């Protein structure tokens, strides 16, 4: 259990505190995951370093064609952001589905990523946006693609006892882009999803120029349906094409049978259905934007 609770005053101070305690200290943001993990005895850190009072990390900005989201930004802020709703609506859709109002007001997008659950709504949307994370270490800062930091269920390569994510960035969606977020869950609120599919695509005339399809939690980490994405390039946006892409995406799913989330067979079938629906809705949105 925690013995000390410290407030960092800057990113450098947070890293300094982590270094000082050599693995016994861990960062906290909203605490929606970490407090429960601690209660379950899954957080070995005895010193907690709170980053919520560091100035300058609570922003959502557009810079050089990217949208950049600071580490203190909550799901509720993202869901309400007019910039995100206009230029990356899929992230607003995903964050609006997380937990309930209290969880969305406290929990951060960055914390959602670091906790590395394959069902993490915000993280799946970030896979579809091809997002990168800015990681601060005592040696300096680097940008890491989101797909590189997931290693398995609950396993992230960024170690919150040594490093700190300061921001997330992704390209603004411009032109004839459309997106859609499909979520299957046993209840409408306060539950992790059984299945989520996040789609972003761009049209060139009547053909699909490119598509990104991110899926969770039907494998140890969220993943992109690369075969389906490749198949879609240059195809007409029509029902038979969406159905084939759904079939290709489902072939990559490896869900386990789960008493809570349903059988593997059911979830695999639903991957195909949700991908087909998400592609159709995203293509429809492209037509609306042209
Ligand atoms: C009742 C309930 C319902 C929920 N429902 C959903 C849901 O529907 N969908 C969903 O996706 N999630 C859901 N969640 C989980 C969601 O709230 C969290 O994943 C949340 O986004 C984590 O953010 P946080 O700021 O609270 O992180 P914290 O709990 O503070 O931290 C989580 C992890 O991230 C690390 N960390 C935090 N910030 C940083 C940083 N800047 N740099 C490096 N490491 C950092 C911490 O050390 C810790 O390991 C739910 C949680 C609860 C309790």
Coordinates of C-alpha atoms in Angstrom, one line a residue, residues 10-140:
X10 CA 7.1 19.9 -13.3
X11 CA 7.8 17.0 -15.7
X12 CA 11.5 17.1 -14.7
X13 CA 10.5 17.1 -11.0
X14 CA 8.2 14.0 -11.6
X15 CA 11.1 12.2 -13.3
X16 CA 13.5 13.2 -10.5
X17 CA 11.1 11.8 -7.9
X18 CA 10.8 8.5 -9.8
X19 CA 14.6 8.3 -10.1
X20 CA 15.1 9.1 -6.4
X21 CA 12.9 6.1 -5.3
X22 CA 14.4 3.7 -7.9
X23 CA 11.3 1.7 -8.9
X24 CA 9.3 2.2 -5.6
X25 CA 7.5 5.3 -6.9
X26 CA 4.8 5.4 -9.6
X27 CA 2.9 8.2 -11.4
X28 CA -0.8 8.8 -10.9
X29 CA -3.1 11.0 -13.0
X30 CA -6.9 10.4 -12.5
X31 CA -6.3 7.3 -10.3
X32 CA -9.3 5.4 -11.9
X33 CA -7.1 2.4 -12.6
X34 CA -4.3 2.8 -10.1
X35 CA -6.4 3.1 -7.0
X36 CA -8.3 -0.1 -7.7
X37 CA -5.0 -1.8 -8.6
X38 CA -3.6 -0.7 -5.3
X39 CA -6.6 -2.0 -3.4
X40 CA -6.2 -5.3 -5.1
X41 CA -2.5 -5.4 -4.1
X42 CA -1.4 -5.1 -7.8
X43 CA 0.5 -1.8 -7.3
X44 CA 3.9 -2.6 -5.6
X45 CA 4.9 1.1 -5.5
X46 CA 4.9 2.6 -2.0
X47 CA 5.4 6.2 -3.2
X48 CA 2.8 7.9 -5.5
X49 CA 3.8 10.8 -7.7
X50 CA 0.7 12.9 -8.7
X51 CA 1.1 14.7 -12.0
X52 CA -2.2 16.6 -11.9
X53 CA -0.7 19.9 -10.5
X54 CA 2.0 20.2 -13.1
X55 CA 1.3 23.4 -15.1
X56 CA 1.0 23.2 -18.9
X57 CA -0.2 19.7 -19.4
X58 CA -3.9 20.3 -19.7
X59 CA -4.4 21.3 -23.4
X60 CA -5.8 20.2 -26.7
X61 CA -4.1 22.1 -29.6
X62 CA -3.6 21.9 -33.3
X63 CA 0.1 22.2 -34.3
X64 CA 1.5 21.7 -37.8
X65 CA -1.4 19.5 -39.0
X66 CA -1.4 17.4 -35.8
X67 CA -3.7 17.5 -32.8
X68 CA -1.8 17.3 -29.6
X69 CA -3.4 16.3 -26.3
X70 CA -1.6 16.9 -23.0
X71 CA -1.2 14.2 -20.4
X72 CA -3.7 15.7 -17.9
X73 CA -6.6 15.8 -20.4
X74 CA -9.6 13.7 -19.3
X75 CA -12.0 11.6 -21.4
X76 CA -14.7 14.2 -20.6
X77 CA -12.6 17.1 -22.0
X78 CA -11.9 15.2 -25.2
X79 CA -15.6 14.2 -25.6
X80 CA -16.5 17.9 -25.3
X81 CA -13.7 19.4 -27.3
X82 CA -14.9 21.2 -30.5
X83 CA -11.5 20.7 -32.1
X84 CA -11.5 16.9 -31.5
X85 CA -15.1 16.7 -32.6
X86 CA -14.3 18.5 -35.8
X87 CA -10.9 17.1 -36.7
X88 CA -10.8 13.6 -35.0
X89 CA -14.4 12.8 -34.1
X90 CA -13.6 9.1 -33.6
X91 CA -11.7 10.0 -30.4
X92 CA -14.5 12.1 -29.1
X93 CA -16.9 9.2 -29.8
X94 CA -14.7 6.7 -28.0
X95 CA -14.0 8.9 -24.9
X96 CA -17.7 9.6 -24.6
X97 CA -18.3 5.9 -24.0
X98 CA -15.7 5.4 -21.2
X99 CA -17.3 4.3 -17.9
X100 CA -19.7 6.9 -16.6
X101 CA -19.5 10.7 -16.0
X102 CA -17.3 10.4 -12.8
X103 CA -14.8 8.2 -14.5
X104 CA -14.7 10.4 -17.6
X105 CA -14.1 13.5 -15.4
X106 CA -11.2 11.9 -13.6
X107 CA -9.6 9.4 -16.0
X108 CA -7.1 10.6 -18.6
X109 CA -6.5 9.4 -22.1
X110 CA -2.9 8.8 -21.4
X111 CA -3.7 6.7 -18.3
X112 CA -6.0 4.7 -20.5
X113 CA -3.1 3.9 -22.8
X114 CA -0.5 3.1 -20.1
X115 CA -2.9 0.7 -18.4
X116 CA -2.8 -1.3 -21.7
X117 CA -6.1 -3.1 -21.6
X118 CA -7.1 -4.4 -25.0
X119 CA -10.6 -3.1 -24.3
X120 CA -9.4 0.5 -23.6
X121 CA -11.8 2.7 -25.6
X122 CA -9.5 5.7 -26.0
X123 CA -6.6 3.6 -26.9
X124 CA -8.4 1.7 -29.7
X125 CA -9.4 5.0 -31.2
X126 CA -5.8 6.2 -31.0
X127 CA -4.8 3.0 -33.0
X128 CA -7.2 4.1 -35.8
X129 CA -5.7 7.6 -35.7
X130 CA -2.1 6.2 -35.9
X131 CA -1.2 8.2 -32.8
X132 CA 2.2 8.7 -31.2
X133 CA 3.1 9.3 -27.5
X134 CA 5.7 11.8 -26.3
X135 CA 7.7 10.0 -23.7
X136 CA 9.9 12.0 -21.2
X137 CA 12.9 10.3 -19.7
X138 CA 15.9 11.6 -17.7
X139 CA 17.8 11.3 -21.1
X140 CA 15.3 13.4 -23.1

